[in-house]
Coordinates of C-alpha atoms and ligand atoms in Angstrom, one line a residue:
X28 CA 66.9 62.7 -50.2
X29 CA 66.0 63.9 -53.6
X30 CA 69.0 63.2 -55.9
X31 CA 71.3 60.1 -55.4
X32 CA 74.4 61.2 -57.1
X33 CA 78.1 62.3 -56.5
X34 CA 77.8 64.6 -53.9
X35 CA 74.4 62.9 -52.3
X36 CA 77.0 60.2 -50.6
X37 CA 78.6 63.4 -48.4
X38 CA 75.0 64.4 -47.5
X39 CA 74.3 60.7 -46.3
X40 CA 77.0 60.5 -44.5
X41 CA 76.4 64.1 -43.2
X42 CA 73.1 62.5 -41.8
X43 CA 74.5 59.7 -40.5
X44 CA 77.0 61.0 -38.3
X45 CA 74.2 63.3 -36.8
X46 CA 73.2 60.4 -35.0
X47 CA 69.9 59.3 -33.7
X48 CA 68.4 62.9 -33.8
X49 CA 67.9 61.8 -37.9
X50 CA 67.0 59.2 -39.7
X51 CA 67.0 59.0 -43.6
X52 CA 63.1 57.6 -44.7
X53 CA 63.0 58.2 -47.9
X54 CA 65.3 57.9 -50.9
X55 CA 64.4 59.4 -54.5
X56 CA 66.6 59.3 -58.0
X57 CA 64.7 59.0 -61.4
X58 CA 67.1 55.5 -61.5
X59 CA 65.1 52.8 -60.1
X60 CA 68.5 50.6 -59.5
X61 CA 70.0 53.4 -57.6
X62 CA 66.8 54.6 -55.2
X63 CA 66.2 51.0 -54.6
X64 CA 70.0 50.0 -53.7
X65 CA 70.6 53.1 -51.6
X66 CA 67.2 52.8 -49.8
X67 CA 67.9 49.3 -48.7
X68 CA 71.4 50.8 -47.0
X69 CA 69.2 52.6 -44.2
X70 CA 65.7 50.6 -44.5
X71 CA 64.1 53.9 -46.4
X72 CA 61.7 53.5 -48.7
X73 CA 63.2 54.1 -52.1
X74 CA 61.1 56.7 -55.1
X75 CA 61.4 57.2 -58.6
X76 CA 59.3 60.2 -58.4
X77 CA 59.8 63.4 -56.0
X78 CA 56.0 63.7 -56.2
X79 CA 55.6 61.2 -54.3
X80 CA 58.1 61.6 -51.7
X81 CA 56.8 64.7 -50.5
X82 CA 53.9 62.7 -49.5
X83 CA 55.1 60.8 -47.3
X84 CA 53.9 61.5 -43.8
X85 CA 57.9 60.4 -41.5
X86 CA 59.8 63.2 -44.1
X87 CA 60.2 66.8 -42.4
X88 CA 63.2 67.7 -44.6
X89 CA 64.5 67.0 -47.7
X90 CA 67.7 67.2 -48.9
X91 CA 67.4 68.2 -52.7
X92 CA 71.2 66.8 -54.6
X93 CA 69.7 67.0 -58.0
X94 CA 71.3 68.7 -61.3
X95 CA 70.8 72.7 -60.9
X96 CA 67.8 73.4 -63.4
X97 CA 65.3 71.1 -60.6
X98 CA 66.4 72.2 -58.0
X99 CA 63.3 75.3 -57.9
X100 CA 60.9 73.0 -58.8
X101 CA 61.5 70.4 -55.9
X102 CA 62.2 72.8 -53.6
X103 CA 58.4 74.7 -54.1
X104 CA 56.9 71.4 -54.3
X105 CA 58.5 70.5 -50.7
X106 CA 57.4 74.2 -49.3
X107 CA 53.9 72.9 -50.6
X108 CA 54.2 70.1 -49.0
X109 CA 55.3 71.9 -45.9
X110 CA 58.7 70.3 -45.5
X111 CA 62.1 71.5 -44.4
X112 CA 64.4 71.9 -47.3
X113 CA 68.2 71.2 -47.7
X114 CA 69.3 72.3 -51.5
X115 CA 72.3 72.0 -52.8
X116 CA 74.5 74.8 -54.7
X117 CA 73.5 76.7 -56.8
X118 CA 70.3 77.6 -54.8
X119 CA 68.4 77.8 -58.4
X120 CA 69.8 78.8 -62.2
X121 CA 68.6 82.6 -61.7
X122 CA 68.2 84.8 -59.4
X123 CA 64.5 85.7 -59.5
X124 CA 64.0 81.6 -59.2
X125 CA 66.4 81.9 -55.9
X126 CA 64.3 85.1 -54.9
X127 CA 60.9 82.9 -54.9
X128 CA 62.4 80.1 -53.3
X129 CA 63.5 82.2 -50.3
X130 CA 59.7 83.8 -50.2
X131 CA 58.1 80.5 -50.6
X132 CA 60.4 79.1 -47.4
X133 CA 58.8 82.3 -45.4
X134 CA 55.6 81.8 -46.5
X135 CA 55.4 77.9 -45.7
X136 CA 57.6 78.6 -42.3
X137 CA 59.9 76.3 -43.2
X138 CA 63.8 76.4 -43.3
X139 CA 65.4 76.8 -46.7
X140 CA 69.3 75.8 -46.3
X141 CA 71.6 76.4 -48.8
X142 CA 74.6 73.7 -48.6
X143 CA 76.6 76.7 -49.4
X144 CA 79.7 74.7 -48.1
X145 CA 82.0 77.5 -48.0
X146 CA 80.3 79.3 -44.8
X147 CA 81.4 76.0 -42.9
X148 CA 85.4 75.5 -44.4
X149 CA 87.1 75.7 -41.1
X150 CA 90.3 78.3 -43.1
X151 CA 87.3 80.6 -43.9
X152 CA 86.1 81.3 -40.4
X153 CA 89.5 81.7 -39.5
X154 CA 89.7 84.6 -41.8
X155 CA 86.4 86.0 -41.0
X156 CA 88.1 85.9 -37.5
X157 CA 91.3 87.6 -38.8
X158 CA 89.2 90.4 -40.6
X159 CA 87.0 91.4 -37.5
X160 CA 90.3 91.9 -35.6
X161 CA 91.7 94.3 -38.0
X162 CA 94.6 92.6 -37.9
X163 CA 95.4 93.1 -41.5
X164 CA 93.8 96.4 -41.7
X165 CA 91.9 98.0 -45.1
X166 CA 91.4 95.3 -47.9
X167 CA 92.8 96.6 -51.0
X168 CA 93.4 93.2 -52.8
X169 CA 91.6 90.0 -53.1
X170 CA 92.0 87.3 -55.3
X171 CA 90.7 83.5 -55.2
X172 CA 91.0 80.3 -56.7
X173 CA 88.9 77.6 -56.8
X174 CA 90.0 74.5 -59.3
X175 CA 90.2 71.2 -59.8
X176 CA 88.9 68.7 -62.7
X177 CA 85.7 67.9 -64.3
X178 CA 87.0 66.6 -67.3
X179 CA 86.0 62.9 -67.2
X180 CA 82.5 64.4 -66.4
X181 CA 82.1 66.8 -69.1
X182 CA 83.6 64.7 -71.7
X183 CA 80.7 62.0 -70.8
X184 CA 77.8 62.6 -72.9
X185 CA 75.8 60.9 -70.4
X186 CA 76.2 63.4 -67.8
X187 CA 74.7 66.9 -67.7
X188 CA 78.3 68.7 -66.2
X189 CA 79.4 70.9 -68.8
X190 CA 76.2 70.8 -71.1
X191 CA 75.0 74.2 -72.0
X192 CA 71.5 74.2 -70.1
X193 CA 73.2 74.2 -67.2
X194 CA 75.6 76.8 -67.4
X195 CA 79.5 76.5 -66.9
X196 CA 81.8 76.8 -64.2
X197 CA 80.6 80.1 -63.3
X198 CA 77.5 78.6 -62.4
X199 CA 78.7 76.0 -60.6
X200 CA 81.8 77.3 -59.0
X201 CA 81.6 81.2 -58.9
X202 CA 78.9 81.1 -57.2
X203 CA 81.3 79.6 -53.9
X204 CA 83.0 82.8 -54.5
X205 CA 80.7 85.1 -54.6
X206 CA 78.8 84.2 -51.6
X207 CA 82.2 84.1 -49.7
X208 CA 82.7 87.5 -50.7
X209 CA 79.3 88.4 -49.6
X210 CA 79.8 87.1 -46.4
X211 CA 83.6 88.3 -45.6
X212 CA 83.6 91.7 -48.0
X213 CA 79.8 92.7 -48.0
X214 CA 80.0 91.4 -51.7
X215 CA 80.8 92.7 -55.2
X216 CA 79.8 96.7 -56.4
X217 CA 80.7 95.6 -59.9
X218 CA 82.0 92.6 -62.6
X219 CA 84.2 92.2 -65.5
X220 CA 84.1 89.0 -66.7
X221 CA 87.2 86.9 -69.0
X222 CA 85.8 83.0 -69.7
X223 CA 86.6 80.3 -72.0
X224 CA 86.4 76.9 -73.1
X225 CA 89.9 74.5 -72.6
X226 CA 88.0 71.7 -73.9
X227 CA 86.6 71.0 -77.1
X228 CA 83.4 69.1 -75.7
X229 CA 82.7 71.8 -73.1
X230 CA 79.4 73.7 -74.0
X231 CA 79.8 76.2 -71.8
X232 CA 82.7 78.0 -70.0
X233 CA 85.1 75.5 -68.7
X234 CA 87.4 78.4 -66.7
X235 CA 86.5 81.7 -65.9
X236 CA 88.2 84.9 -64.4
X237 CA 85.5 88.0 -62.6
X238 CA 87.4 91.1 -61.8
X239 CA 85.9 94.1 -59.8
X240 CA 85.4 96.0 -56.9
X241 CA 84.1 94.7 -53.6
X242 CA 81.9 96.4 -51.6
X243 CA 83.4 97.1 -48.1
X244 CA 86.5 98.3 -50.5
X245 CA 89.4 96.8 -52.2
X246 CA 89.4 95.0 -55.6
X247 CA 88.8 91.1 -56.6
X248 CA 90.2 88.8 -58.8
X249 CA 87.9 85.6 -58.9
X250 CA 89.6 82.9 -60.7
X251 CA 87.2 79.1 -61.0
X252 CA 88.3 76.2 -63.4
X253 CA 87.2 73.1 -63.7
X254 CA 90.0 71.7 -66.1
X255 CA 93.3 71.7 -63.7
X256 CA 94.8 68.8 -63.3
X257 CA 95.1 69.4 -59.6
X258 CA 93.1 67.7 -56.2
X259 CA 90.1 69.9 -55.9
X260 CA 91.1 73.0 -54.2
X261 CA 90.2 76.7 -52.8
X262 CA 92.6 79.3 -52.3
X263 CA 92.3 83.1 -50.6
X264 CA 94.4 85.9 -50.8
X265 CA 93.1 89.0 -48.8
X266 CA 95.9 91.7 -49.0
X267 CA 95.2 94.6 -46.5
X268 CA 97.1 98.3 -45.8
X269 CA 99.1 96.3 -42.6
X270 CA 99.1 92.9 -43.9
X271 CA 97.8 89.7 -45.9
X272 CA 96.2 86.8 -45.0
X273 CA 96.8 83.4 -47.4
X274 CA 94.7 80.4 -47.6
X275 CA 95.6 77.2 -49.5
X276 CA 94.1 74.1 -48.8
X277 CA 96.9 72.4 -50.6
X278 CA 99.8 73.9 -48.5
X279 CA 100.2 73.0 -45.0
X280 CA 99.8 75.6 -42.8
X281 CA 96.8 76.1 -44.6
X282 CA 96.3 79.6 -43.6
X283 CA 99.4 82.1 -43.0
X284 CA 99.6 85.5 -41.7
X285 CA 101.8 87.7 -43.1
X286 CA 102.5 90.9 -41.4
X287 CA 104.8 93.2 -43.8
X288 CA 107.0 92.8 -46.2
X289 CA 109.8 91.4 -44.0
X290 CA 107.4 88.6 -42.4
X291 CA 109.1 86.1 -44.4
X292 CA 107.9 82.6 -42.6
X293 CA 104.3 84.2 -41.0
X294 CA 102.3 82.8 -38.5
X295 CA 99.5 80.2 -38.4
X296 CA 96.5 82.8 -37.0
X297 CA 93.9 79.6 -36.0
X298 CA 94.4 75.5 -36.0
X299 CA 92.9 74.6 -39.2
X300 CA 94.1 70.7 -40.0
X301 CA 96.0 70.2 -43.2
X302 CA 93.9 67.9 -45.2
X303 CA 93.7 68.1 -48.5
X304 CA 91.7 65.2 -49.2
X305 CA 88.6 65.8 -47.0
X306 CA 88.3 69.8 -45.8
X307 CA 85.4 70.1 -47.9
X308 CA 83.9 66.7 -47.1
X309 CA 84.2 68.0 -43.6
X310 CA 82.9 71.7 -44.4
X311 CA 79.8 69.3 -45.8
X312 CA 79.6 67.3 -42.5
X313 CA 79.1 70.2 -40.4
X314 CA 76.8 72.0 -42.7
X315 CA 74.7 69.1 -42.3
X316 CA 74.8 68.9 -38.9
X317 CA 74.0 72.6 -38.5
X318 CA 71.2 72.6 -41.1
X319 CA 69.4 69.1 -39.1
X320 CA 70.1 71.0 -36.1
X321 CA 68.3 74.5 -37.5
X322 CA 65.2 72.5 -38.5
X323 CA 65.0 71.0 -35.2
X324 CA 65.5 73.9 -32.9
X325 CA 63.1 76.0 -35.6
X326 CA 66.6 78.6 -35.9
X327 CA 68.1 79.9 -38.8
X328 CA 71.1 78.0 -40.0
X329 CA 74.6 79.6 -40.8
X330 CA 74.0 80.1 -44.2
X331 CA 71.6 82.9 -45.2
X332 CA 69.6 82.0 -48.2
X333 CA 69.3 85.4 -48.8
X334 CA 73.0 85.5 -49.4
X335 CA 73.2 82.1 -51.8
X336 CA 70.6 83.9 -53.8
X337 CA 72.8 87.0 -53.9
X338 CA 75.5 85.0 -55.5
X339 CA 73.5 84.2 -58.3
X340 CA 72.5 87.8 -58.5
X341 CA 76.2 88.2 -59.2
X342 CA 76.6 85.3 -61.5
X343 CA 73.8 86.9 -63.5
X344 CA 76.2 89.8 -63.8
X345 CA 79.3 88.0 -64.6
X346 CA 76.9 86.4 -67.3
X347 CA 76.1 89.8 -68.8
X348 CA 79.4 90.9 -68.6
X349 CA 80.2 88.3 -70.7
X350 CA 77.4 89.1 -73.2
X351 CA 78.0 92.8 -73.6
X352 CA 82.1 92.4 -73.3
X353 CA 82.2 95.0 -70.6
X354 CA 81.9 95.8 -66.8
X355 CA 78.5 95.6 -65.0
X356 CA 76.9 97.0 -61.8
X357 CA 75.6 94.6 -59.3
Ligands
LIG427 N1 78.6 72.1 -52.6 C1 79.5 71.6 -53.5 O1 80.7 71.8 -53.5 C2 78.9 70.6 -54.6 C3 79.7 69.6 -55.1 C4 79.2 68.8 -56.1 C5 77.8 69.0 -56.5 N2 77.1 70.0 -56.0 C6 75.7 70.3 -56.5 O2 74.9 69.1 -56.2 C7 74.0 69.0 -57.3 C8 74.1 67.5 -57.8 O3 75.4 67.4 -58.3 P1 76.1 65.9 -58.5 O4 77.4 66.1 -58.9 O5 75.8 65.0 -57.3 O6 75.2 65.4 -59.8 P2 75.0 63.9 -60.3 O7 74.6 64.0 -61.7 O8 76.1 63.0 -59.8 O9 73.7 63.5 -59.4 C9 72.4 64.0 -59.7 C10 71.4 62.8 -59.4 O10 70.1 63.4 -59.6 C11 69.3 62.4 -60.2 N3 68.1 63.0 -60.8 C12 68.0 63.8 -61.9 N4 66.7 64.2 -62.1 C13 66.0 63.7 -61.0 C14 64.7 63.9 -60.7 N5 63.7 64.5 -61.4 N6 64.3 63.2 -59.5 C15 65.1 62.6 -58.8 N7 66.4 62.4 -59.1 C16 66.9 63.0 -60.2 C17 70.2 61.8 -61.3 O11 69.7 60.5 -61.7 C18 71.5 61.7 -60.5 O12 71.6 60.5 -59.8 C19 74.3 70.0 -58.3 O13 73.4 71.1 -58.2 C20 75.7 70.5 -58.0 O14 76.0 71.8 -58.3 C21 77.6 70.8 -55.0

């Protein structure tokens, strides 16, 4: 594991419940305190330097949790090194970076996963369900949320969340959107984008608002924040010509069917638990279990790379948009 921050301890324990299939060797984090006392949890070897990681003989896959802007460079240098790679979201901070990752992964025959959480969220493959039935007929609306609260985080200058090198919430956040409208709606034709800043030590956008057309049909509203007050949380609306499909991970159901107007209560299409604490800890679990799995059996995991990368084409977009104050092809 390359990165031994916030989101590294849901990869660990991703690993761990996988069992004896997978072992964690080696730990890496430019802090010495922190390789050396998260190594010693699993009798790895702990590194200050990703360098030398790769070049240890027991790692076939590394699991890269480290701020966006390295996330290219560790990830060639483990194709290099012919390892398996795991990289967190965003695959890279542009599109053409993503692009060479994908054709360094084919060229080294080695598995580039995206933990592109989303394709794992247990309400999502519900609605992909929902969609292939037809049940709700032609999209013509669809509009999501995803929010919660950085604001500790960007208001410490210590940390890099917030800081301008590394883009805002469209960066970080969006790019969950976008790749979930890739996958359910074919993704977006075109991008307006709205953004701003709620807090006065935010260098970049702090909430953000992409409208445009998808490309199987219907329209999008894509809404991300990182400065509600509010448990971390997704929602999707997918209004069709027969009916419309609502997920909330905050509500319980957390996915309800409505068919009509007159459909006051709906119905509960698939079991998805209520759990508003851990659905995307558990989306994380799985992914991890899926991507140790890929590398194993030498498949493809559920998440394309192809399609991470395509997000960031799109945030690229929404980026210009912002630049030239008007709508732009993807
Ligand atoms: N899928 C999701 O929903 C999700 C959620 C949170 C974070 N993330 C992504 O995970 C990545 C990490 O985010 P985080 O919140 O854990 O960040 P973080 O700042 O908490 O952790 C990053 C760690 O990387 C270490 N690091 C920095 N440079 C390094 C280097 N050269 N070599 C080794 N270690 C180095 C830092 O010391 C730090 O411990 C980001 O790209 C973020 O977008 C994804």
């Amino acid at each position: 594991m390359v990165g031994l921050g916030l989101i590294s301890w849901v990869h660990e324990t991703g690993y761990d419940r996988v069992g004896d299939s997978c072992r964690i060797v080696a730990m890496c984090d430019t802090d010495p305190d922190m390789a050396a006392n998260r190594a010693a949890l699993h009798d790895a070897t702990p590194y200050t330097d990703f360098g030398q990681l790769l070049e240890d003989p027991r790692v076939d896959l590394v699991d890269i949790a480290v701020p966006h802007d390295l996330h290219h460079d560790v990830a060639i240098a483990a194709f290099e090194a012919a390892k398996h790679v795991v990289v967190e979201k965003p695959v890279a901070t542009t599109f053409a970076d993503a692009r060479h990752m994908v054709e360094a992964a084919h060229a080294a025959g080695r598995m580039l996963a995206v933990a592109e959480n989303t394709r794992y969220v247990s309400a999502y493959r519900v609605a992909e369900g929902v969609l292939a039935e037809g049940v709700l007929g032609d999209v013509r609306t669809v509009r999501s949320l995803i929010a919660g609260s950085e604001v500790a985080r960007i208001r410490d200058p210590r940390t890099w969340h917030g800081k301008a090198p590394y883009g805002g919430v469209i960066l970080d956040s969006a790019v969950h959107s976008l790749y979930l409208y890739r996958w359910l709606f074919g993704g977006v034709v075109d991008v307006t984008t709205h953004a701003s800043k709620a807090l006065p030590e935010s260098e970049a956008e702090d909430n953000a608002v992409l409208l445009g057309r998808l490309r199987d049909g219907g329209e999008y509203h894509l809404h991300v924040s990182c400065t509600m007050e509010i448990p971390w949380t997704e929602r999707l609306e997918i209004h069709g010509s027969r009916g419309s499909l609502v997920v909330d991970q905050l509500t319980d159901p957390v996915v309800r069917l409505f068919e009509g107007g007159d459909d006051i209560v709906g119905s509960s299409p698939g079991a998805v638990p209520y759990d508003p604490q851990q659905w995307k800890f558990t989306s994380m679990f799985e992914e991890i279990a899926d991507f140790v799995d890929a590398a194993r059996e030498a498949r493809s995991p559920l998440v394309d790379a192809a399609d991470a990368a395509y997000a960031l084409e799109a945030v690229e977009a929404a980026y210009r948009s912002l630049e030239i104050r008007d709508r732009v092809a993807v």
